[in-house]
Structures are given as C-alpha cells and as structure tokens.
Coordinates of C-alpha atoms in Angstrom, one line a residue:
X350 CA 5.0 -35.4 -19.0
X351 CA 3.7 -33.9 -16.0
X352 CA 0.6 -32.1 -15.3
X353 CA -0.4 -31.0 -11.7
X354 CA -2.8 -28.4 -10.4
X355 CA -1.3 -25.8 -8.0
X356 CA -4.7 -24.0 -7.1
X357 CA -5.5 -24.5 -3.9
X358 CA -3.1 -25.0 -0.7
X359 CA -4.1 -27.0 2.5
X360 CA -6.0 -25.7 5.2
X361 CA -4.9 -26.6 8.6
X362 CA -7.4 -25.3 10.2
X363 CA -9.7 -27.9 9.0
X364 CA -7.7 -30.6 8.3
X365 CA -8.2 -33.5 5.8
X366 CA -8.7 -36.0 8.2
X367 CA -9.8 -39.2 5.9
X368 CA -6.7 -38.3 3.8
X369 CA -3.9 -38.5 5.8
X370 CA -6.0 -41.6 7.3
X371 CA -5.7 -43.4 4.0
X372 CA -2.2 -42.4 3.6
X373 CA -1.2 -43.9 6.9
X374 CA -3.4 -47.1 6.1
X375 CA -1.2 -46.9 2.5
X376 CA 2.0 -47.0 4.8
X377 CA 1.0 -49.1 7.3
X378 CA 0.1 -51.9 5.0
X379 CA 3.2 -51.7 3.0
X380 CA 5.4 -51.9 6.5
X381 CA 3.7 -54.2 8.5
X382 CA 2.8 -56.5 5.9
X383 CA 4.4 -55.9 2.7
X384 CA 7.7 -55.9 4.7
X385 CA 7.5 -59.7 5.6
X386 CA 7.3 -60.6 1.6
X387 CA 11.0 -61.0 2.1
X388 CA 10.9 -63.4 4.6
X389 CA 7.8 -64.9 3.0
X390 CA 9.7 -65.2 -0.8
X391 CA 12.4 -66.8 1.1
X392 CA 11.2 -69.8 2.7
X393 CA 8.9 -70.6 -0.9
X394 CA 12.6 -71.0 -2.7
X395 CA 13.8 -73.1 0.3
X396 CA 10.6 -75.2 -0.4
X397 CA 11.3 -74.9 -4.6
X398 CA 15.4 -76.2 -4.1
X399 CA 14.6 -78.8 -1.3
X400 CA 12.2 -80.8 -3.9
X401 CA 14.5 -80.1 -6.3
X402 CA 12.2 -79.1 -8.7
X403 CA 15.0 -76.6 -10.4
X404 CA 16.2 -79.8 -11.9
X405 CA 12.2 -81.5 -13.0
X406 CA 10.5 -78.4 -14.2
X407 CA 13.9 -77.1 -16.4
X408 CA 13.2 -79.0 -19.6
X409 CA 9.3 -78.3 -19.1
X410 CA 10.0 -74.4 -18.2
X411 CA 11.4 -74.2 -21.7
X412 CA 9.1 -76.2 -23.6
X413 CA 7.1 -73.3 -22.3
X414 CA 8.7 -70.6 -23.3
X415 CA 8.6 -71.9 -26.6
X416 CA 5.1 -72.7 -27.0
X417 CA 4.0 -69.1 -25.7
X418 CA 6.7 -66.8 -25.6
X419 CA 9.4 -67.8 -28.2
X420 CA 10.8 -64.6 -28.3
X421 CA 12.4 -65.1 -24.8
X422 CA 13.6 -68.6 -25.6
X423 CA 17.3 -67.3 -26.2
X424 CA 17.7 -64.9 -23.4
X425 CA 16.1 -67.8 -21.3
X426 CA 19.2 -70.6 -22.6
X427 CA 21.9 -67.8 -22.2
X428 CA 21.1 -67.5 -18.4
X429 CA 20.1 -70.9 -17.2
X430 CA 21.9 -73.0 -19.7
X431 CA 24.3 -73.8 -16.9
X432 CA 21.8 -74.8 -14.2
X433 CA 21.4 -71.5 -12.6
X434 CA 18.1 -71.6 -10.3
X435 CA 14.4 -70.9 -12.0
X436 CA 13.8 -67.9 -10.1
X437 CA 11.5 -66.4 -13.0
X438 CA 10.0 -69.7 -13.0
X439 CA 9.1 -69.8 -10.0
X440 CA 6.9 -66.7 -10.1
X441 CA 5.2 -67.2 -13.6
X442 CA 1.6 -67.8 -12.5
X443 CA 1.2 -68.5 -16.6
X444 CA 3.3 -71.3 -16.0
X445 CA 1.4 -73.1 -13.4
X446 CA -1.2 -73.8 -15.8
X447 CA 0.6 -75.4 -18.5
X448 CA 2.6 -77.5 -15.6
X449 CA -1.2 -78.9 -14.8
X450 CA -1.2 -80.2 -18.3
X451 CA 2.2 -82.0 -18.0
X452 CA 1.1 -83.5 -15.1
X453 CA -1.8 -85.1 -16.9
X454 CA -0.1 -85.7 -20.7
X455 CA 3.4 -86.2 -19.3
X456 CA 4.0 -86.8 -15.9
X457 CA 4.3 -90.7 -16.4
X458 CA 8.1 -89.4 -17.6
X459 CA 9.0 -88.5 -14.3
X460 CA 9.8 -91.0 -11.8
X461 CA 8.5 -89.7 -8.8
X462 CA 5.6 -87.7 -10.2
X463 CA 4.0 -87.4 -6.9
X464 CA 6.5 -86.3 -5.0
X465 CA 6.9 -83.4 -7.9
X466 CA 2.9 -82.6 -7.3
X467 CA 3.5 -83.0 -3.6
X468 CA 6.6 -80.5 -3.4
X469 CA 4.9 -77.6 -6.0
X470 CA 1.9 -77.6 -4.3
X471 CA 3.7 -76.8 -1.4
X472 CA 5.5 -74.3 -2.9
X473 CA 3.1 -72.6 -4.3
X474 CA 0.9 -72.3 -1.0
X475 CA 4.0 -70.5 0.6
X476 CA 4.6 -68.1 -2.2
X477 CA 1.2 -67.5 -2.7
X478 CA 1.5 -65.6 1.1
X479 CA 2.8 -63.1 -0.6
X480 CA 1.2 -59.8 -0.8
X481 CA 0.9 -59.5 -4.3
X482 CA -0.6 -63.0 -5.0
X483 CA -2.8 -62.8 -1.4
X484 CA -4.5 -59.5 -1.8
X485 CA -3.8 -58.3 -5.5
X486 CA -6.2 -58.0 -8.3
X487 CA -5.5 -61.4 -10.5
X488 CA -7.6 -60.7 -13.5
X489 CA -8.5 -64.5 -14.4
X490 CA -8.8 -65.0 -10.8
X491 CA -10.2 -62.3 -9.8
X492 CA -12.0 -62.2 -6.3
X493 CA -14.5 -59.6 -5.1
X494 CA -12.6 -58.3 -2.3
X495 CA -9.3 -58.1 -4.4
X496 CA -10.8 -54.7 -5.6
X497 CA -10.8 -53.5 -2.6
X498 CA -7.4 -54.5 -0.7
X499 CA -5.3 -54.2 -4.2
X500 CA -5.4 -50.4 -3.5
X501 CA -3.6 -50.9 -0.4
X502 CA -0.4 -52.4 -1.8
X503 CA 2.2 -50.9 -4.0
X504 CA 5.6 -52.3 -5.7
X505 CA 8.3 -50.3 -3.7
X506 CA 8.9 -47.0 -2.1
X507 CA 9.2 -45.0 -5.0
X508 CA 5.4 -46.5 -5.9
X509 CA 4.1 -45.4 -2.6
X510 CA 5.7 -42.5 -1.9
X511 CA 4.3 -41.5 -5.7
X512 CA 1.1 -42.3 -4.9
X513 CA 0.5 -40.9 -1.6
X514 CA 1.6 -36.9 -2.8
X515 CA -0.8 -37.1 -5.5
X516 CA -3.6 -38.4 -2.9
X517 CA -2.8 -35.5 -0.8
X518 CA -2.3 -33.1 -3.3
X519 CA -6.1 -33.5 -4.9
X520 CA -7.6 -35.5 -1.7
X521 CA -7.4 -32.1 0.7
X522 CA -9.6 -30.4 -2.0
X523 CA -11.8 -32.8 -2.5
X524 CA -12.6 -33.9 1.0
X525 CA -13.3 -30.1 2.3
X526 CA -15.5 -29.9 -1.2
X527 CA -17.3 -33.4 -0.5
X528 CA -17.6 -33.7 3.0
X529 CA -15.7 -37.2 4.3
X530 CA -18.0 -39.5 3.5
X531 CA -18.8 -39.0 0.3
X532 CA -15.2 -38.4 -0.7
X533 CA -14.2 -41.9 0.4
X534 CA -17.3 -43.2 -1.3
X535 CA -15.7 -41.8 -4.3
X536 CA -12.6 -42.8 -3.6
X537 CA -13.9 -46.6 -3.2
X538 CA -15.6 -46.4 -6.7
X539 CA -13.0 -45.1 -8.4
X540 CA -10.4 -47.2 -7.5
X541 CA -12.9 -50.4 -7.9
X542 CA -13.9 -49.0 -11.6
X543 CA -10.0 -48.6 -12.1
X544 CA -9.6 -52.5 -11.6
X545 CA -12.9 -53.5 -13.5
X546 CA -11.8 -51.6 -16.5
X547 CA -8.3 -53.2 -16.1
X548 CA -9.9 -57.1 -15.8
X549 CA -12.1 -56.1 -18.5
X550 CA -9.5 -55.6 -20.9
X551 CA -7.3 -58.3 -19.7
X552 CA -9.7 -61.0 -18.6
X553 CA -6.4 -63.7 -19.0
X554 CA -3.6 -61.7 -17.3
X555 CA -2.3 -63.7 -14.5
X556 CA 0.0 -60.6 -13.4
X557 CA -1.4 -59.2 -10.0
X558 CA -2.7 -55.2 -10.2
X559 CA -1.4 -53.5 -7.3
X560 CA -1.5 -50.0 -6.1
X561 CA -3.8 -47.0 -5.4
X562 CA -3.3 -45.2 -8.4
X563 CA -6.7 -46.6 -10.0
X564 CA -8.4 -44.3 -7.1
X565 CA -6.2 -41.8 -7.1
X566 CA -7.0 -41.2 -10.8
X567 CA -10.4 -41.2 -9.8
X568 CA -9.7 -38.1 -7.5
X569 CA -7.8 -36.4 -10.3
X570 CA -11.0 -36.8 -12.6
X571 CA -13.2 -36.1 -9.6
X572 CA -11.0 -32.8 -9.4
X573 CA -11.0 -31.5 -13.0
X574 CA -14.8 -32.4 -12.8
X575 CA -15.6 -29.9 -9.5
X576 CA -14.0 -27.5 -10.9
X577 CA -15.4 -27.9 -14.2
X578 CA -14.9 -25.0 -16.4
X579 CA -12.9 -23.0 -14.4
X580 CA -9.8 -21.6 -14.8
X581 CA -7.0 -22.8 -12.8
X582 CA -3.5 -22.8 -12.3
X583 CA -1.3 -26.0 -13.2
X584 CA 2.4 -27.0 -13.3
X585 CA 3.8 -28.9 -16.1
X586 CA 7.2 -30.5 -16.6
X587 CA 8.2 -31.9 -20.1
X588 CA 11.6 -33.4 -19.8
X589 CA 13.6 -30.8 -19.5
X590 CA 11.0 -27.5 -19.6
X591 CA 8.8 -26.8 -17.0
X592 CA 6.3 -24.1 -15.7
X593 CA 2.7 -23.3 -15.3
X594 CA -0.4 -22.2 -17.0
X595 CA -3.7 -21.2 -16.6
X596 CA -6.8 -23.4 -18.3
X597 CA -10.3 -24.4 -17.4
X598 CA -9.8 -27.2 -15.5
X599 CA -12.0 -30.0 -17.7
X600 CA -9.6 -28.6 -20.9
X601 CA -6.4 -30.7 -19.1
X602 CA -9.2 -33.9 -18.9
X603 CA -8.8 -35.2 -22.6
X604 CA -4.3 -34.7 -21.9
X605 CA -4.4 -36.5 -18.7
X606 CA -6.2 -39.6 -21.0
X607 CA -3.8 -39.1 -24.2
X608 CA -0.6 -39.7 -22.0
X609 CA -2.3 -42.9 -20.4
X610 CA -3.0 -44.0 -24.2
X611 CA 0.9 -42.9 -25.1
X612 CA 2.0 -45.0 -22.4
X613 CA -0.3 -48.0 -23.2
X614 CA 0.6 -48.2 -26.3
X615 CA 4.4 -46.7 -27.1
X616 CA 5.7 -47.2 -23.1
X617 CA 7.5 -50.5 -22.2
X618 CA 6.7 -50.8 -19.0
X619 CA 4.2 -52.9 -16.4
X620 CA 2.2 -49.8 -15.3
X621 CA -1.5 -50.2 -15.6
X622 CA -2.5 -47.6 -17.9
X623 CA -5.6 -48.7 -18.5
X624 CA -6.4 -48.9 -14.3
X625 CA -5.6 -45.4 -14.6
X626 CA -8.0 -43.9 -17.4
X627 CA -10.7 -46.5 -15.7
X628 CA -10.3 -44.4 -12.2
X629 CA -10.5 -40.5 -14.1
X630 CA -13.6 -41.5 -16.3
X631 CA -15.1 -43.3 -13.2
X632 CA -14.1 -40.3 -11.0
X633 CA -15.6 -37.3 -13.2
X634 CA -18.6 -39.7 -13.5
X635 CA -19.1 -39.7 -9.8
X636 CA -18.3 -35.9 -9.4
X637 CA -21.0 -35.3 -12.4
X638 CA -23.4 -37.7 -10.2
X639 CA -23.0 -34.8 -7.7
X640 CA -24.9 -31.5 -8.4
X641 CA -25.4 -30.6 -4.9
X642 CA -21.7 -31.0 -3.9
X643 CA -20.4 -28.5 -7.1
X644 CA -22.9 -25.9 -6.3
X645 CA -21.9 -25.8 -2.9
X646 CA -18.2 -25.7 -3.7
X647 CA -18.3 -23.5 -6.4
X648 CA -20.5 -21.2 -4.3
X649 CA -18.0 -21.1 -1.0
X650 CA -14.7 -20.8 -4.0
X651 CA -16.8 -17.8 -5.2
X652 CA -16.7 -16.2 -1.6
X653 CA -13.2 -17.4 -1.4
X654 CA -12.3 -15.5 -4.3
X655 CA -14.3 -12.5 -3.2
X656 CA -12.6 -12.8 0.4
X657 CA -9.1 -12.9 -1.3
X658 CA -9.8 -9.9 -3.6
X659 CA -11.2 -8.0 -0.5
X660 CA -7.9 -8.9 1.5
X661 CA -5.8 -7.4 -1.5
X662 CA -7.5 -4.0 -1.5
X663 CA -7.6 -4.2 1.9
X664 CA -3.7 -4.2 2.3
X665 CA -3.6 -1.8 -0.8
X666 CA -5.3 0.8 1.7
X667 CA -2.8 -0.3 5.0
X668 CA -0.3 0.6 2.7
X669 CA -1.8 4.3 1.3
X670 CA -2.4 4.9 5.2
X671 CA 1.4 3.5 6.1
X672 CA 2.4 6.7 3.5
X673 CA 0.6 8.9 5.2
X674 CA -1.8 8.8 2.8
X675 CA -5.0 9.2 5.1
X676 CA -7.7 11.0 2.8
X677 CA -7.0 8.7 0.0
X678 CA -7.0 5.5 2.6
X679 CA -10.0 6.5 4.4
X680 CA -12.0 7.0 0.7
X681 CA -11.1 3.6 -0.3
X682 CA -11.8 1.9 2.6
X683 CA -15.4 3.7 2.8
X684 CA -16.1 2.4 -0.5
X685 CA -14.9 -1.5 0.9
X686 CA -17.3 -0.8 3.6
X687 CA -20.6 -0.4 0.9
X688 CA -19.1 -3.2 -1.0
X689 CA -19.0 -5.6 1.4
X690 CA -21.2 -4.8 4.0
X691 CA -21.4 -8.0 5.6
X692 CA -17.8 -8.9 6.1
X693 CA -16.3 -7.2 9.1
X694 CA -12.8 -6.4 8.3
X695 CA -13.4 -3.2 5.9
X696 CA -15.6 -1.9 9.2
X697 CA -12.5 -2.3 11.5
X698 CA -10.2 -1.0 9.1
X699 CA -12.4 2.1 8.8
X700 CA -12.5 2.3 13.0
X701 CA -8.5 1.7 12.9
X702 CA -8.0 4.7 10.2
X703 CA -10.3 7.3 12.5
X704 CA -9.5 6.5 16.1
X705 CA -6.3 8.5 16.4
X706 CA -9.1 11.4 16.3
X707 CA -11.2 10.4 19.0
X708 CA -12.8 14.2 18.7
X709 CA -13.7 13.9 15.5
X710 CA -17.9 14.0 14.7
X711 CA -16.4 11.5 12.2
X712 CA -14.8 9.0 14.1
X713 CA -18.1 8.5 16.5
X714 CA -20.2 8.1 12.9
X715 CA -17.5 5.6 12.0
X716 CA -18.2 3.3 15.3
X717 CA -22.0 3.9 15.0
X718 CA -22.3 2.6 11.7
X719 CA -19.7 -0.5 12.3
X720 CA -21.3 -1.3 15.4
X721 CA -25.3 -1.0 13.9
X722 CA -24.0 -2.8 10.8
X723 CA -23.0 -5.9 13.4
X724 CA -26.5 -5.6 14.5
X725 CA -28.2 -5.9 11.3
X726 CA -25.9 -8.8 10.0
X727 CA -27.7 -12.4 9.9
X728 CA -25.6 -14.9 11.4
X729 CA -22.6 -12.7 12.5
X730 CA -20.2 -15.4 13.0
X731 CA -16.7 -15.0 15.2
X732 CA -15.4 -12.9 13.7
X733 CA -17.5 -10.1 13.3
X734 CA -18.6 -10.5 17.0
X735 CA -14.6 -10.2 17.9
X736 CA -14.3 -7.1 15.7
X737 CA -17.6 -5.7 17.2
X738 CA -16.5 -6.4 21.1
X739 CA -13.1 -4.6 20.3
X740 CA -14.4 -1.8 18.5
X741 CA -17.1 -1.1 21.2
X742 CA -14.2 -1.6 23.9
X743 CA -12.0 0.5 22.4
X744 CA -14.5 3.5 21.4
X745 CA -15.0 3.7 25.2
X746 CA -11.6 4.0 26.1
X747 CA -11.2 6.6 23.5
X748 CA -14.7 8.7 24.6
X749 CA -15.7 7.7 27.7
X750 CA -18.9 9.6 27.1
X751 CA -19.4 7.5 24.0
X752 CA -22.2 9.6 22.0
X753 CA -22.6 6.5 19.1
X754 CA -23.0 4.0 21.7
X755 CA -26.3 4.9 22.3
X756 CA -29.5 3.5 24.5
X757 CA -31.2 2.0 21.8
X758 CA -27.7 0.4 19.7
X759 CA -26.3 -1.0 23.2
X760 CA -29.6 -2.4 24.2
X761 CA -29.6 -4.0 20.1
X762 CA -25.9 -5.3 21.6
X763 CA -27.2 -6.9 24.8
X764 CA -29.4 -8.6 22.5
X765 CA -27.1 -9.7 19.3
X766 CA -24.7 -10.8 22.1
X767 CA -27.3 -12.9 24.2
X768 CA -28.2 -14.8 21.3
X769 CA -24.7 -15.4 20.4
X770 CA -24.3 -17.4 23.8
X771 CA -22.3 -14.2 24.9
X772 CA -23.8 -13.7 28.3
X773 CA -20.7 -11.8 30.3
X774 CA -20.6 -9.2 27.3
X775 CA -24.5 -9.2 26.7
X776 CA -24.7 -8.2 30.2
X777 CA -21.8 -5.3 29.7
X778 CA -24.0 -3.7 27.0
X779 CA -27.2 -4.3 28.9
X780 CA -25.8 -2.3 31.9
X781 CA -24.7 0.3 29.5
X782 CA -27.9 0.7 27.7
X783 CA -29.8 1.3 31.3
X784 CA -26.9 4.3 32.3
X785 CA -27.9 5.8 28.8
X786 CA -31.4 5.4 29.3
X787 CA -30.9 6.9 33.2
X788 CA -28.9 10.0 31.9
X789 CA -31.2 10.8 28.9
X790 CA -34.1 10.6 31.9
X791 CA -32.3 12.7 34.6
X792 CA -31.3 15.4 31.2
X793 CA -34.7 15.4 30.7
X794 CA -35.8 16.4 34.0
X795 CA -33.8 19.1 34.9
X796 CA -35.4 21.2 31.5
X797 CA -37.6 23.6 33.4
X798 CA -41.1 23.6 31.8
X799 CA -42.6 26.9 29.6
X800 CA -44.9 29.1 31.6

C-alpha cells in the first residue's frame, strides 16, 4: 500500500536548495564510496580462501547453526555439504562471537590455532572496510556517529533511488515552510530518533541499519504535522487499484504507522520497520515543537489559497470579456477590485477591460483609483509597482492630457517610487507633477478678476 500527498508542486523560483543538496550527498556517497564495496568484499575472500579457513571454521560454522538457528541447519548441509565456500559465513557478525569462544574452549583441536586467529583477524579488518560494517548503525555496537553517517548509505539502487523521490517529494515543502536550517535540524533528529528507536528494540542485532528512510519518515511526520488538520489531496495505490482522496492531513498519520506495524510483524523481509515509525513520531514531535513555523506556513497557504481562488475568477472574467461579454466582465472584475484591494492584478485587469475607450469619464476613474490604490498600499512589492509603472505609461499614451494623473497623485508617485529605490521613474512622475502644478497656475491666471 501506498500513500502519498500530491498537494503542493515545486517552486522553482525558490528552489529547495538543502534538498537536492542532501540528495546529491545521498548519491555521491553511494558512488564514490559504496562503489568500491566490490573491490573491498573481494580482496576480504581472497584473505578468507588464502588461510584456508573455509576448511577450519566448516565444522564450527555448523555447530553454530545448530546451537542458534536450527531451523537453517538443513538448507545449510544441502548447499555446502560438498565443500562449497562459507560465503554466508563469512558475513555473519553473530558468528564472530561464538568463534571467540571456540578459540578459548576449543581451539587446542586445531593444529595451528594461531595461524587461524592470525588469518580471521585479518579477514575481518578488510571486510570490516566495507560500507555497511564502517559507517552503519550496528545496534550492539553501536557508535555515536553511526547515527549520523548510516543515513548516508543505502542497499542498492532501487533503495536509493526510493528514498531520494520521497525526500524530494515532502523535503521541497518543508524546507520553504521551515526555513533551511531548521529543516535540516529536523531532518538530523529524525533520522537519529529513527535509529535510537531501532537499537532500542534490538539492543543484540549485529545486522548493520542503513539508509535515510529513518529521516525521511521524519519528514513525512513533519509533513502531516504542518499541515495538521487540513485537508489535502493524496494518492493511493493498493495492488492493483489506485487513485486519490481528500483527508485532513493528521487523519493518514495513524495508516502510515499501521502498515509499518503490518510489515513488522506479517512482512518477511529485512526492512527496518521500526526505524521508520521511530523517524514519523520523532518528526511530528519536532513539527509540534514548532508553533512559530505552522502559523507562518499556514498563514502564507492561506494567501496561497486566496491568490489561487483570485487567479480562477480572474480568468473566469478574461473569458466573459473574450465573448464579448464586457458589461458582465467589467461588473465582476469591479467587485475583484473591493475584494482584494491590495493585490494588483484585479486593478490591471479593470485598466485592460476600459482602455479601448480612452474617452470614456470611466476609463480615467478606472486609472485614478488603480493608480491611488498603489499609493495607499503598505509595502507594494514588484509587482504592484510593475503594474502601476505600466498603467501610468500606458494611460499617457492613451490621453496625453491625462486628467486622473493629477498634481497631487503624481507627486504621491514621485514619492512611492523614491522609496522603492525607483529613482529614474520617481523622477518621471516628479517632472510630471510640476507640469500639472505649472498648467493649473498659468489656468488660473488667465481668469480675469470680478469688478
């Protein structure tokens, strides 16, 4: 079962820079250092066949098996029982510790016992290069910094290339939502909660925990938990059925845990289950430690939302106008312009719908209240001062006497402009506000005065 949120697509315009940063350190790792386990596994079974310790540890290798894993005593005499090479031996950590008691109970029996220490030892110092056993998370042997560089390695191509579209998928969110830092703070604690939670419950395990889907859990919890009780959209797939649905987003929290539990407990297979339930409680823990964060983000998704249901009546009135429909277009949009006074894209719209009638009393209130609207708006970002510039521009062409631009609103335009770091057009509407101001002086003069 499959369960992925489809809510939100990238934004390439501000780009999720310490997410496609981790997934190149993800890729880099397993190239340029995973890629020499090969080599690295090689020369440790040159070292295991030149001591010829297929032939000493054979006897002992079953003995084992017995002792602690009976049940794979027969498979075990059907494949080696004709002196095929220990290659599962040579990579049971478990079985390393029960060699150390033979050498002490039973290694008198063996006529060079030395040479056997000698030649394992050595063996085991190559093949402990490898990734897995370097920089994985060994439970009973687990070292501090294994939580960290365990996240870095992964069992194959299919593991990585897994991993990495779920930490883009839910990383782009959650990095423009957090802020860098604090996403790869999050990140970190998630993944390093994912392996405690994994040692925890198998304090013994000599197999090595690789992978970054302990973090990457954490960003799926950290994801549900930002967007709390909201509704979103997700893709499913159950074997052969798939599709979407909508749900608020913590709702799909308690399913994501139930199908790590199913596969803990009814799925044969070495993935750490655990690891991941560790990472989503740990991440919607860290989202929850948060407040600041969701408030912000659910504040800017409710502008987003606003912005996209603004850009659908917007094209809904392009479209009325594109029929000819120009009463009904200009009505709507009017009402747009009330509703959203501050965004400038209903005012253009309006200027757009009234400009072919450059005559029109109309059209001139139209630019006056687009252009005094600009003025009045706090922190007028790009833009409005874009739409502004082009509407003033344009409304000149169109009536070069320009009765809305008046003395007083291009003077207010010098102004908004200068602080806005605008000094060519500032200037432009300075220069106008003085030829305004000169005209209304010289109309005034020429009234003749009453006797």
């Amino acid at each position: 079962m499959l369960i992925i949120p489809i809510q939100d697509k990238p934004d390439w315009s501000h780009p999720p820079l310490i997410t496609l940063a981790l997934i190149a350190l993800n890729v880099f790792v397993f190239l340029f250092y995973q890629g020499n386990d090969a080599a690295k596994l090689e020369l440790a079974q040159d070292i295991y066949h030149n001591y010829q310790l297929d032939d000493i540890e054979r006897p002992y290798y079953r003995e084992y098996l017995q002792e602690y894993h009976p049940e794979n005593v027969a498979h075990w005499d059907s494949r080696h029982a004709n002196g095929s090479p220990l290659t599962h031996a040579m990579f049971d950590v478990e079985y390393e510790h029960y060699l150390r008691e033979v050498w002490v109970d039973r290694g008198q029996n063996i006529e060079d016992v030395n040479g056997w220490r000698d030649g394992r030892r050595a063996f085991e110092r190559q093949r402990n290069t490898v990734s897995s056993l370097q920089a994985g998370l060994v439970p009973a042997e687990a070292r501090p910094v294994s939580f960290i560089t365990s996240m870095f390695l992964h069992g194959g191509w299919g593991h990585l290339l897994g991993n990495m579209v779920f930490l883009f998928l839910f990383g782009f969110t959650l990095e423009r939502a957090l802020g860098a830092w604090r996403y790869l703070l999050g990140y970190v604690v998630s993944g390093v909660a994912a392996g405690g939670l994994f040692v925890a419950l198998n304090p013994s395990s000599e197999v090595p925990l690789v992978g970054a889907s302990g973090a990457i859990s954490g960003l799926m919890g950290m994801y549900l938990a930002l967007y709390r009780l909201r509704k979103i959209r997700f893709f499913y797939s159950v074997l052969f059925y798939f599709g979407e649905f909508v749900a608020p987003a913590l709702w799909v929290f308690p399913v994501w845990v139930a199908k790590e539990l199913y596969g803990h407990f009814f799925v044969d297979s070495n993935t750490a289950y655990w690891a991941h339930i560790g990472g989503l409680v740990a991440g919607v823990f860290v989202m929850l430690a948060w407040p600041v964060s969701r408030r912000e983000f659910a504040s800017q998704e409710a502008h987003n939302d606003r912005a996209a249901h603004l850009t659908e009546q917007l094209q809904q009135v392009q479209a009325l106008a594109a029929n000819l429909e120009f009463n009904r277009a200009r009505s709507r949009v009017r009402v747009l312009c009330e509703q959203h006074k501050t965004d400038p894209r209903p005012w253009r719209l309006q200027f757009n719908l009234y400009k072919n009638q450059p005559r029109d009393r109309v059209f001139h209130e139209v630019t006056f209240a687009a252009l005094k609207q600009f003025v009045q708006t706090p922190g007028a970002g790009r833009e409005w001062t874009t739409a502004a510039d082009e509407i003033a521009q344009e409304y000149c062409a169109l009536s070069p006497e320009a009765p809305a631009l008046t003395a007083k609103l291009a003077q207010a335009l010098a102004q908004r402009f200068l602080q806005l770091n605008k000094k060519d057009r500032a200037e432009v509407y300075a220069q106008w506000a003085r030829q305004k101001m000169a005209t209304t002086r010289r109309a005034s003069a020429s009234v003749p005065n009453e006797p």
